[in-house]
Amino acid sequence: MSTRTARDQPQTGPRQVRRRPGGRSARVRAAVLDATTEVLAEHGYERLSFEEVAQRAGVHKTTVYRRWASRPELVLDALHARSDLIIELPDSGRIEADLTVFLQSVADNLDSPLGRALLIATIRSSDEGAEAASVRHSFWRERFDRARVRLDRARRGGEIARDADVPLLVESLVSPIFFRALVSGEPVDDDVVQSHVRLVLSTARTTVRGGRAR
Amino acid sequence: MSTRTARDQPQTGPRQVRRRPGGRSARVRAAVLDATTEVLAEHGYERLSFEEVAQRAGVHKTTVYRRWASRPELVLDALHARSDLIIELPDSGRIEADLTVFLQSVADNLDSPLGRALLIATIRSSDEGAEAASVRHSFWRERFDRARVRLDRARRGGEIARDADVPLLVESLVSPIFFRALVSGEPVDDDVVQSHVRLVLSTARTTVRGGRAR
């Protein structure tokens, strides 16, 4: 899967950090990233300050500033390091059941204080630079990789149409959950998750050709 | 259409404003809302201050504070008053063509400085009160009313399945555009719009029952 390669590459990190596993630099990095996640979960993105992060990590403020150029960079780096924000996707052989677990997992993530902080932290600002855009883009791509892999398998195994447009289906599946969390504010319950899984699968089982998705 | 009734109700406004069309109160209100839209379009939501709005409207700052309790309230009220942010939806008799115009119009709105400011302004904060939630909710409901009306007509006329879940279809249609604008940052071009219209219609033409959408 070409979508998988992002996983195998080294994590995107601040340029100045020299990677010396186990060394002081690595320990400082881990302490700062843990502190960032804590502060995020407690106060949310809006009130996250480099000062407080530095204090909790037990390092000087300038150490943080020197390594992370901006709040989005620091936050994305910290969230990349959190294994508990990984989105589940089993392979039971039944595509509807698997996608339901996946989408419920997306919804649970966005509903948690940390997941919500992550979401707000990664909202595209209109003046963001190319580097920030690329970090955000690859972050979200990784989140949904497993759904793409699962749907590709379903496509090859005949569970959905062979010419199904998998990236389009994944976008159609996850978008309503983000729409509710960020825009409409309507709750995401089991029925909502189920309805969107069925809507997308109903299309996937017939055909979804309709121009490129990306 | 029950979805239409929101349009016929008086606009949601700050409670303290006494409505005296043509009177000083109404003139002040119009001046402040125009100034708010200007400041939004120029500086974006993050840098919108009550001070600058008051200055441009030619009123004292306390006049603004007295009438609008918070920035989201002021911004939503101002945006409600803007007719140029109305989303198009023709009725050519061809549902695919009509929904394509609609979705392109949603995308164009979100891509404009004012539309983007509106979007950021209306992102749900985790500590918003019931009143703000209700304002935001009804604002977005109104935006998509015409798509619901058009799909209901298509349903009755046999263009889509009679048991199609119209609110679910509308949510599925608009969500990817918001997802790209806010989350993934990927561009919205004609192909993307076309693909999502076709995906949703492909489902709508068969059946979309799958539990309640809301």
Tab-separated table of C-alpha atoms in Angstrom:
chain	number	residue	atom	x	y	z
A	1	MET	CA	0.000	0.000	0.000
A	2	SER	CA	1.458	3.322	-0.928
A	3	THR	CA	-0.681	4.843	1.828
A	4	ARG	CA	1.279	2.873	4.356
A	5	THR	CA	4.691	4.251	3.609
A	6	ALA	CA	4.131	7.366	5.746
A	7	ARG	CA	4.107	5.056	8.786
A	8	ASP	CA	7.510	3.677	8.003
A	9	GLN	CA	9.169	7.022	7.636
A	10	PRO	CA	10.678	8.793	10.613
A	11	GLN	CA	8.225	11.011	12.450
A	12	THR	CA	8.067	14.611	11.442
A	13	GLY	CA	9.859	16.548	14.132
A	14	PRO	CA	11.445	19.908	14.669
A	15	ARG	CA	14.526	20.328	12.553
A	16	GLN	CA	16.933	21.287	15.304
A	17	VAL	CA	16.457	18.156	17.390
A	18	ARG	CA	19.372	15.777	17.050
A	19	ARG	CA	18.192	12.223	17.504
A	20	ARG	CA	20.231	10.486	20.172
A	21	PRO	CA	17.994	7.804	21.671
A	22	GLY	CA	18.514	7.603	25.404
A	23	GLY	CA	20.626	10.741	25.440
A	24	ARG	CA	19.743	14.028	27.091
A	25	SER	CA	18.204	15.397	23.900
A	26	ALA	CA	15.846	12.436	23.606
A	27	ARG	CA	14.877	12.640	27.274
A	28	VAL	CA	14.135	16.344	27.024
A	29	ARG	CA	12.092	15.749	23.911
A	30	ALA	CA	10.017	13.006	25.568
A	31	ALA	CA	9.455	15.119	28.693
A	32	VAL	CA	8.321	18.123	26.668
A	33	LEU	CA	5.964	16.063	24.499
A	34	ASP	CA	4.404	14.382	27.563
A	35	ALA	CA	3.958	17.763	29.220
A	36	THR	CA	2.373	19.162	26.056
A	37	THR	CA	-0.203	16.378	25.962
A	38	GLU	CA	-1.005	16.912	29.661
A	39	VAL	CA	-1.472	20.656	29.277
A	40	LEU	CA	-3.563	20.126	26.158
A	41	ALA	CA	-5.863	17.675	27.880
A	42	GLU	CA	-6.277	19.926	30.922
A	43	HIS	CA	-6.613	23.367	29.387
A	44	GLY	CA	-7.246	22.813	25.700
A	45	TYR	CA	-5.314	24.243	22.795
A	46	GLU	CA	-6.283	27.875	23.306
A	47	ARG	CA	-4.682	28.099	26.734
A	48	LEU	CA	-1.615	25.994	26.039
A	49	SER	CA	1.500	28.046	26.721
A	50	PHE	CA	5.145	27.182	26.097
A	51	GLU	CA	5.853	28.488	29.617
A	52	GLU	CA	3.604	25.957	31.290
A	53	VAL	CA	4.859	23.127	29.102
A	54	ALA	CA	8.464	23.996	29.982
A	55	GLN	CA	7.652	24.196	33.689
A	56	ARG	CA	5.992	20.767	33.748
A	57	ALA	CA	8.757	19.211	31.701
A	58	GLY	CA	11.339	20.681	34.041
A	59	VAL	CA	13.225	22.513	31.321
A	60	HIS	CA	13.834	26.155	30.535
A	61	LYS	CA	11.311	27.919	28.291
A	62	THR	CA	13.985	28.713	25.720
A	63	THR	CA	14.681	24.989	25.351
A	64	VAL	CA	11.137	24.545	24.106
A	65	TYR	CA	11.215	27.605	21.860
A	66	ARG	CA	14.528	26.517	20.363
A	67	ARG	CA	13.177	23.142	19.298
A	68	TRP	CA	9.598	23.885	18.310
A	69	ALA	CA	8.996	26.956	16.209
A	70	SER	CA	5.280	27.252	16.891
A	71	ARG	CA	2.394	25.900	18.935
A	72	PRO	CA	0.937	23.806	16.085
A	73	GLU	CA	4.318	22.128	15.530
A	74	LEU	CA	4.686	21.316	19.204
A	75	VAL	CA	1.142	20.021	19.499
A	76	LEU	CA	1.273	17.885	16.367
A	77	ASP	CA	4.574	16.408	17.428
A	78	ALA	CA	3.143	15.550	20.847
A	79	LEU	CA	0.021	13.993	19.396
A	80	HIS	CA	1.991	11.910	16.931
A	81	ALA	CA	3.650	10.338	19.948
A	82	ARG	CA	0.365	9.267	21.615
A	83	SER	CA	-0.454	5.655	20.994
A	84	ASP	CA	-3.848	5.921	22.715
A	85	LEU	CA	-5.150	8.146	19.943
A	86	ILE	CA	-4.760	5.401	17.380
A	87	ILE	CA	-8.011	4.611	15.643
A	88	GLU	CA	-9.187	1.016	15.772
A	89	LEU	CA	-10.059	-1.067	12.752
A	90	PRO	CA	-10.487	-4.813	13.162
A	91	ASP	CA	-10.727	-7.235	10.264
A	92	SER	CA	-13.576	-9.572	11.140
A	93	GLY	CA	-14.267	-10.324	7.493
A	94	ARG	CA	-17.506	-8.344	7.675
A	95	ILE	CA	-16.907	-4.902	6.219
A	96	GLU	CA	-19.960	-3.253	7.792
A	97	ALA	CA	-19.039	-4.375	11.305
A	98	ASP	CA	-15.412	-3.340	10.814
A	99	LEU	CA	-16.212	0.120	9.486
A	100	THR	CA	-18.684	0.654	12.324
A	101	VAL	CA	-15.946	-0.023	14.887
A	102	PHE	CA	-13.642	2.289	12.956
A	103	LEU	CA	-16.112	5.169	12.732
A	104	GLN	CA	-17.156	4.792	16.373
A	105	SER	CA	-13.474	4.961	17.258
A	106	VAL	CA	-13.085	8.183	15.246
A	107	ALA	CA	-16.113	9.621	17.063
A	108	ASP	CA	-14.795	8.572	20.496
A	109	ASN	CA	-11.448	10.162	19.715
A	110	LEU	CA	-13.017	13.482	18.753
A	111	ASP	CA	-15.225	13.381	21.816
A	112	SER	CA	-12.326	12.995	24.280
A	113	PRO	CA	-10.713	16.178	25.673
A	114	LEU	CA	-7.406	15.243	24.082
A	115	GLY	CA	-8.955	14.310	20.755
A	116	ARG	CA	-10.916	17.537	20.661
A	117	ALA	CA	-7.787	19.523	21.538
A	118	LEU	CA	-6.037	17.767	18.700
A	119	LEU	CA	-8.814	18.652	16.334
A	120	ILE	CA	-8.833	22.342	17.224
A	121	ALA	CA	-5.038	22.366	17.145
A	122	THR	CA	-4.984	21.099	13.610
A	123	ILE	CA	-7.628	23.303	12.088
A	124	ARG	CA	-6.162	24.931	9.054
A	125	SER	CA	-5.400	28.601	9.553
A	126	SER	CA	-5.649	30.734	6.448
A	127	ASP	CA	-2.034	31.916	6.726
A	128	GLU	CA	-0.302	28.632	7.506
A	129	GLY	CA	2.958	27.862	5.741
A	130	ALA	CA	3.719	24.911	3.496
A	131	GLU	CA	5.492	23.018	6.272
A	132	ALA	CA	2.601	23.219	8.722
A	133	ALA	CA	0.197	22.212	5.961
A	134	SER	CA	2.296	19.186	5.138
A	135	VAL	CA	2.545	18.112	8.795
A	136	ARG	CA	-1.219	18.366	9.217
A	137	HIS	CA	-1.936	16.608	5.965
A	138	SER	CA	0.296	13.621	6.745
A	139	PHE	CA	-1.048	13.452	10.287
A	140	TRP	CA	-4.621	12.984	9.079
A	141	ARG	CA	-3.591	10.686	6.261
A	142	GLU	CA	-1.970	8.334	8.783
A	143	ARG	CA	-5.102	8.377	10.965
A	144	PHE	CA	-7.214	6.999	8.157
A	145	ASP	CA	-4.673	4.649	6.605
A	146	ARG	CA	-6.200	1.571	8.143
A	147	ALA	CA	-9.642	2.315	6.729
A	148	ARG	CA	-8.093	2.615	3.274
A	149	VAL	CA	-6.248	-0.670	3.693
A	150	ARG	CA	-9.417	-2.407	4.900
A	151	LEU	CA	-11.517	-1.069	2.025
A	152	ASP	CA	-8.857	-2.014	-0.502
A	153	ARG	CA	-8.979	-5.550	0.813
A	154	ALA	CA	-12.798	-5.501	0.595
A	155	ARG	CA	-12.499	-4.302	-2.988
A	156	ARG	CA	-10.121	-7.099	-3.955
A	157	GLY	CA	-12.211	-9.685	-2.087
A	158	GLY	CA	-15.442	-8.620	-3.768
A	159	GLU	CA	-17.165	-7.246	-0.617
A	160	ILE	CA	-17.467	-3.917	-2.407
A	161	ALA	CA	-17.269	-2.999	-6.106
A	162	ARG	CA	-13.878	-3.578	-7.722
A	163	ASP	CA	-13.792	-0.079	-9.150
A	164	ALA	CA	-14.763	1.585	-5.865
A	165	ASP	CA	-12.934	4.860	-5.207
A	166	VAL	CA	-11.495	4.052	-1.786
A	167	PRO	CA	-10.101	7.491	-0.802
A	168	LEU	CA	-13.453	9.037	-1.737
A	169	LEU	CA	-15.321	6.485	0.384
A	170	VAL	CA	-13.075	7.099	3.401
A	171	GLU	CA	-13.549	10.860	3.106
A	172	SER	CA	-17.301	10.421	2.830
A	173	LEU	CA	-17.282	8.141	5.870
A	174	VAL	CA	-15.279	10.297	8.296
A	175	SER	CA	-16.381	13.786	7.217
A	176	PRO	CA	-19.844	13.801	8.841
A	177	ILE	CA	-18.301	12.952	12.221
A	178	PHE	CA	-15.988	15.973	11.959
A	179	PHE	CA	-18.851	18.095	10.647
A	180	ARG	CA	-20.910	17.345	13.749
A	181	ALA	CA	-17.982	17.827	16.132
A	182	LEU	CA	-16.881	21.141	14.636
A	183	VAL	CA	-19.742	22.711	12.752
A	184	SER	CA	-23.282	21.576	13.453
A	185	GLY	CA	-22.655	20.504	17.036
A	186	GLU	CA	-25.211	17.713	16.748
A	187	PRO	CA	-24.367	14.660	18.829
A	188	VAL	CA	-22.818	11.537	17.334
A	189	ASP	CA	-24.636	8.481	18.643
A	190	ASP	CA	-24.669	4.850	17.492
A	191	ASP	CA	-27.468	5.515	14.998
A	192	VAL	CA	-25.526	8.305	13.312
A	193	VAL	CA	-22.441	6.122	12.985
A	194	GLN	CA	-24.493	3.216	11.660
A	195	SER	CA	-26.366	5.388	9.156
A	196	HIS	CA	-23.216	6.818	7.632
A	197	VAL	CA	-21.516	3.425	7.415
A	198	ARG	CA	-24.553	2.052	5.597
A	199	LEU	CA	-24.831	5.030	3.286
A	200	VAL	CA	-21.203	4.717	2.204
A	201	LEU	CA	-21.374	0.939	1.858
A	202	SER	CA	-24.559	1.168	-0.162
A	203	THR	CA	-22.607	3.194	-2.700
A	204	ALA	CA	-19.473	1.097	-2.386
A	205	ARG	CA	-21.376	-2.056	-3.197
A	206	THR	CA	-22.710	-0.690	-6.458
A	207	THR	CA	-20.126	1.649	-7.916
A	208	VAL	CA	-18.618	4.972	-6.958
A	209	ARG	CA	-16.848	6.050	-10.090
A	210	GLY	CA	-17.399	9.715	-10.551
A	211	GLY	CA	-14.173	11.476	-11.348
A	212	ARG	CA	-11.080	11.570	-9.208
A	213	ALA	CA	-11.500	12.016	-5.484
A	214	ARG	CA	-8.225	13.804	-4.993
B	1	MET	CA	-41.592	21.797	4.846
B	2	SER	CA	-40.947	21.858	8.526
B	3	THR	CA	-37.333	22.657	7.693
B	4	ARG	CA	-38.471	25.915	6.195
B	5	THR	CA	-40.095	27.359	9.257
B	6	ALA	CA	-36.788	28.591	10.689
B	7	ARG	CA	-36.673	31.095	7.808
B	8	ASP	CA	-40.019	32.563	8.701
B	9	GLN	CA	-39.170	33.168	12.289
B	10	PRO	CA	-37.572	36.426	13.382
B	11	GLN	CA	-33.783	36.323	13.257
B	12	THR	CA	-32.021	35.318	16.404
B	13	GLY	CA	-30.573	38.489	17.856
B	14	PRO	CA	-29.224	39.761	21.115
B	15	ARG	CA	-31.904	39.973	23.717
B	16	GLN	CA	-31.364	43.583	24.704
B	17	VAL	CA	-32.014	45.018	21.247
B	18	ARG	CA	-35.393	46.639	20.966
B	19	ARG	CA	-36.668	46.377	17.421
B	20	ARG	CA	-37.738	49.765	16.159
B	21	PRO	CA	-37.309	49.681	12.382
B	22	GLY	CA	-35.955	52.979	11.130
B	23	GLY	CA	-35.332	54.257	14.649
B	24	ARG	CA	-31.964	55.008	16.178
B	25	SER	CA	-31.696	51.514	17.647
B	26	ALA	CA	-32.198	49.904	14.247
B	27	ARG	CA	-29.694	52.255	12.603
B	28	VAL	CA	-27.072	51.539	15.260
B	29	ARG	CA	-27.682	47.841	14.891
B	30	ALA	CA	-27.273	47.952	11.089
B	31	ALA	CA	-24.100	50.051	11.357
B	32	VAL	CA	-22.536	47.691	13.900
B	33	LEU	CA	-23.384	44.588	11.873
B	34	ASP	CA	-21.975	46.103	8.667
B	35	ALA	CA	-18.807	47.097	10.518
B	36	THR	CA	-18.500	43.596	11.965
B	37	THR	CA	-18.663	42.016	8.515
B	38	GLU	CA	-16.032	44.464	7.206
B	39	VAL	CA	-13.631	43.799	10.066
B	40	LEU	CA	-14.165	40.050	9.724
B	41	ALA	CA	-13.416	40.075	6.021
B	42	GLU	CA	-10.286	42.210	6.498
B	43	HIS	CA	-8.717	40.726	9.606
B	44	GLY	CA	-10.477	37.415	10.176
B	45	TYR	CA	-12.188	36.249	13.310
B	46	GLU	CA	-9.095	35.994	15.514
B	47	ARG	CA	-8.284	39.684	15.251
B	48	LEU	CA	-11.819	41.035	15.371
B	49	SER	CA	-12.186	43.421	18.308
B	50	PHE	CA	-15.281	45.141	19.661
B	51	GLU	CA	-13.204	48.352	19.783
B	52	GLU	CA	-12.553	48.367	16.060
B	53	VAL	CA	-16.133	47.444	15.235
B	54	ALA	CA	-17.411	50.298	17.393
B	55	GLN	CA	-14.982	52.766	15.816
B	56	ARG	CA	-16.018	51.867	12.262
B	57	ALA	CA	-19.700	51.941	13.152
B	58	GLY	CA	-19.263	55.357	14.748
B	59	VAL	CA	-20.630	54.274	18.107
B	60	HIS	CA	-19.155	53.946	21.571
B	61	LYS	CA	-17.602	50.617	22.511
B	62	THR	CA	-20.024	50.164	25.393
B	63	THR	CA	-22.925	50.364	22.941
B	64	VAL	CA	-21.595	47.230	21.270
B	65	TYR	CA	-20.858	45.448	24.530
B	66	ARG	CA	-24.308	46.262	25.860
B	67	ARG	CA	-26.057	44.669	22.907
B	68	TRP	CA	-23.858	41.704	22.083
B	69	ALA	CA	-22.618	39.600	24.943
B	70	SER	CA	-19.788	37.898	23.092
B	71	ARG	CA	-17.836	37.802	19.856
B	72	PRO	CA	-19.603	34.683	18.493
B	73	GLU	CA	-22.988	36.317	19.048
B	74	LEU	CA	-21.943	39.490	17.271
B	75	VAL	CA	-20.396	37.609	14.377
B	76	LEU	CA	-23.330	35.238	13.890
B	77	ASP	CA	-25.769	38.117	13.983
B	78	ALA	CA	-23.722	39.987	11.374
B	79	LEU	CA	-23.464	36.985	9.099
B	80	HIS	CA	-27.185	36.279	9.319
B	81	ALA	CA	-27.695	39.715	7.825
B	82	ARG	CA	-25.500	39.057	4.762
B	83	SER	CA	-27.516	38.138	1.716
B	84	ASP	CA	-24.399	37.466	-0.396
B	85	LEU	CA	-23.596	34.395	1.674
B	86	ILE	CA	-26.779	32.656	0.617
B	87	ILE	CA	-26.095	29.314	-0.972
B	88	GLU	CA	-27.504	28.751	-4.444
B	89	LEU	CA	-29.738	25.878	-5.410
B	90	PRO	CA	-31.570	26.018	-8.742
B	91	ASP	CA	-34.343	23.636	-9.733
B	92	SER	CA	-33.572	22.637	-13.298
B	93	GLY	CA	-35.419	19.345	-12.930
B	94	ARG	CA	-32.107	17.469	-13.015
B	95	ILE	CA	-31.090	16.607	-9.480
B	96	GLU	CA	-27.414	15.945	-10.242
B	97	ALA	CA	-26.940	19.308	-11.947
B	98	ASP	CA	-28.784	21.124	-9.161
B	99	LEU	CA	-26.824	19.511	-6.330
B	100	THR	CA	-23.574	20.236	-8.166
B	101	VAL	CA	-24.424	23.946	-8.280
B	102	PHE	CA	-25.371	23.792	-4.604
B	103	LEU	CA	-22.187	22.045	-3.480
B	104	GLN	CA	-19.971	24.296	-5.612
B	105	SER	CA	-21.707	27.242	-3.991
B	106	VAL	CA	-20.982	25.825	-0.512
B	107	ALA	CA	-17.325	25.392	-1.531
B	108	ASP	CA	-17.083	28.921	-2.957
B	109	ASN	CA	-18.572	30.329	0.236
B	110	LEU	CA	-16.048	28.545	2.440
B	111	ASP	CA	-13.219	29.624	0.154
B	112	SER	CA	-14.034	33.345	0.394
B	113	PRO	CA	-12.406	35.384	3.201
B	114	LEU	CA	-15.801	36.174	4.668
B	115	GLY	CA	-17.049	32.608	4.371
B	116	ARG	CA	-13.915	31.270	5.982
B	117	ALA	CA	-14.194	33.818	8.787
B	118	LEU	CA	-17.764	32.693	9.294
B	119	LEU	CA	-16.669	29.094	9.473
B	120	ILE	CA	-13.959	29.715	12.058
B	121	ALA	CA	-16.330	31.967	13.984
B	122	THR	CA	-18.885	29.241	14.264
B	123	ILE	CA	-16.653	26.358	15.262
B	124	ARG	CA	-18.075	24.836	18.359
B	125	SER	CA	-16.055	25.604	21.476
B	126	SER	CA	-16.102	22.948	24.153
B	127	ASP	CA	-17.478	25.355	26.778
B	128	GLU	CA	-20.197	27.068	24.758
B	129	GLY	CA	-23.567	27.625	26.407
B	130	ALA	CA	-26.937	26.339	25.256
B	131	GLU	CA	-27.849	29.668	23.661
B	132	ALA	CA	-24.730	29.877	21.508
B	133	ALA	CA	-25.208	26.242	20.499
B	134	SER	CA	-28.757	26.939	19.445
B	135	VAL	CA	-27.765	30.006	17.404
B	136	ARG	CA	-25.074	28.059	15.595
B	137	HIS	CA	-27.305	25.082	15.011
B	138	SER	CA	-30.118	27.111	13.470
B	139	PHE	CA	-27.659	29.113	11.401
B	140	TRP	CA	-26.316	25.993	9.693
B	141	ARG	CA	-29.754	24.443	9.383
B	142	GLU	CA	-30.948	27.468	7.430
B	143	ARG	CA	-27.919	27.299	5.137
B	144	PHE	CA	-28.837	23.812	3.997
B	145	ASP	CA	-32.614	24.169	3.979
B	146	ARG	CA	-32.794	24.531	0.226
B	147	ALA	CA	-30.900	21.291	-0.370
B	148	ARG	CA	-33.378	19.503	1.888
B	149	VAL	CA	-36.332	21.027	0.045
B	150	ARG	CA	-34.843	20.087	-3.341
B	151	LEU	CA	-34.146	16.495	-2.264
B	152	ASP	CA	-37.611	16.131	-0.770
B	153	ARG	CA	-39.045	17.183	-4.118
B	154	ALA	CA	-36.770	14.667	-5.883
B	155	ARG	CA	-37.995	12.004	-3.494
B	156	ARG	CA	-41.650	12.735	-4.180
B	157	GLY	CA	-41.016	12.980	-7.928
B	158	GLY	CA	-39.192	9.662	-8.080
B	159	GLU	CA	-35.740	11.073	-8.972
B	160	ILE	CA	-34.397	9.409	-5.829
B	161	ALA	CA	-35.772	6.589	-3.676
B	162	ARG	CA	-39.031	7.399	-1.884
B	163	ASP	CA	-37.643	6.251	1.450
B	164	ALA	CA	-34.396	8.219	1.100
B	165	ASP	CA	-33.203	9.782	4.362
B	166	VAL	CA	-32.906	13.387	3.181
B	167	PRO	CA	-31.177	14.959	6.224
B	168	LEU	CA	-28.604	12.143	6.136
B	169	LEU	CA	-27.977	12.729	2.421
B	170	VAL	CA	-27.497	16.473	2.919
B	171	GLU	CA	-25.052	15.878	5.767
B	172	SER	CA	-23.137	13.372	3.670
B	173	LEU	CA	-23.040	15.831	0.778
B	174	VAL	CA	-21.766	18.926	2.581
B	175	SER	CA	-19.473	17.350	5.196
B	176	PRO	CA	-16.519	16.520	2.910
B	177	ILE	CA	-16.322	20.144	1.785
B	178	PHE	CA	-16.040	21.299	5.397
B	179	PHE	CA	-13.607	18.474	6.151
B	180	ARG	CA	-11.273	19.681	3.413
B	181	ALA	CA	-11.602	23.341	4.365
B	182	LEU	CA	-10.994	22.773	8.082
B	183	VAL	CA	-9.189	19.511	8.595
B	184	SER	CA	-7.351	17.918	5.695
B	185	GLY	CA	-6.617	21.147	3.860
B	186	GLU	CA	-6.906	19.406	0.500
B	187	PRO	CA	-8.271	21.638	-2.269
B	188	VAL	CA	-11.886	21.468	-3.424
B	189	ASP	CA	-11.970	21.439	-7.206
B	190	ASP	CA	-14.736	20.577	-9.684
B	191	ASP	CA	-13.828	16.880	-9.626
B	192	VAL	CA	-14.156	16.678	-5.854
B	193	VAL	CA	-17.571	18.348	-5.928
B	194	GLN	CA	-18.735	16.107	-8.769
B	195	SER	CA	-17.474	12.942	-7.072
B	196	HIS	CA	-19.307	13.630	-3.830
B	197	VAL	CA	-22.543	14.568	-5.594
B	198	ARG	CA	-22.402	11.294	-7.523
B	199	LEU	CA	-21.559	9.230	-4.464
B	200	VAL	CA	-24.528	10.606	-2.529
B	201	LEU	CA	-26.903	10.293	-5.481
B	202	SER	CA	-25.794	6.745	-6.135
B	203	THR	CA	-27.004	5.889	-2.639
B	204	ALA	CA	-30.076	8.103	-2.848
B	205	ARG	CA	-31.233	6.353	-5.999
B	206	THR	CA	-31.197	2.954	-4.373
B	207	THR	CA	-32.058	3.354	-0.721
B	208	VAL	CA	-30.485	4.929	2.301
B	209	ARG	CA	-32.483	3.537	5.178
B	210	GLY	CA	-30.127	2.730	7.967
B	211	GLY	CA	-31.411	4.048	11.245
B	212	ARG	CA	-32.180	7.651	12.056
B	213	ALA	CA	-29.797	10.316	10.807
B	214	ARG	CA	-30.374	12.657	13.692
